[in-house]
Amino acid sequence: MSNFVKRALTGLLFVSTVVGSILYHPILFFLVCLLVAVIGMIEMKRLLERKYDRVNLIASLLLGLTFQVLVFLDTQDIVDSRWYVLLMPIIWIPFVHELFKGGENPFQRIGLTLLVPIYVSLPLTFLYLMGWMEGSFNGYYLLGFFSLVWCNDTGAYLVGVTMGKHKLYERISPKKTWEGFIGGVLFTFLAAYIIFKLTLLASLEVWMAAGFLVSTFGTLGDLIESMLKRNVNIKDSGSILPGHGGILDRFDAVLFAAPMVFALFVLFG
């Protein structure tokens, strides 16, 4: 099977899983996000340990998944803000672990352990918040957001390959160009217009602004992950998605764009 076919089939399965879970039931989408968080945190741990110190994966997973569960239950009005106090003793776990484990560089190991859920799991919770902005679940906000992300990726790739000449940030990502970035912006603007016409969930101006935020912060997230991978000398964060790499390779734009788009909807939507 050629790499193109592999990539296409994996992409189709990936999109079908995300869209299907949103349309079928919000709990299924929550479970998909939990799975993404677990795999993403494991990939981040392996990435960091290639060059730096050991990561306490149990503490990272416990903190990241507890935060996700609390936010999800909060959107369901099952728990309230008082329950977030449970996060504090979990945050202390890597500190206590280093106290009794001993050894050099405790601050580095504590920092790496906390970095994993902060980078991977915390941003994913904004997807729940985006879906429940109206007090009850409305999956069209999420479908709109993911459509913008995927259209930005497609536009940036197509325009970059065919017209790209001026490097965007050659030191980190030699293949990215300003032409590709502009192509991504134009594709998201077109997608934003279509989403507005189909849903009428927010004003056209808000969806256009969401498209620009997705292009800007999605590209930033992509560049930051490229920086991290280049720092530890690997091409992909993992191999779970044939032809695409790892979970972090597919969600790098989402991790940085989701909080910004949620803020836009809350403030102006």
Coordinates of C-alpha atoms in Angstrom, one line a residue, residues 4 10 112 130 148 191 211 217 251 258 268:
F4 CA -0.6 8.3 -0.2
T10 CA -6.0 7.1 8.0
L112 CA 8.7 17.8 32.8
M130 CA -16.9 25.0 23.3
L148 CA -11.8 25.4 10.1
A191 CA -15.1 27.6 5.3
G211 CA -10.9 31.3 10.9
F217 CA -2.6 29.8 16.3
F251 CA -3.7 17.7 17.2
A258 CA -9.1 25.7 20.7
F268 CA -18.1 38.1 21.1

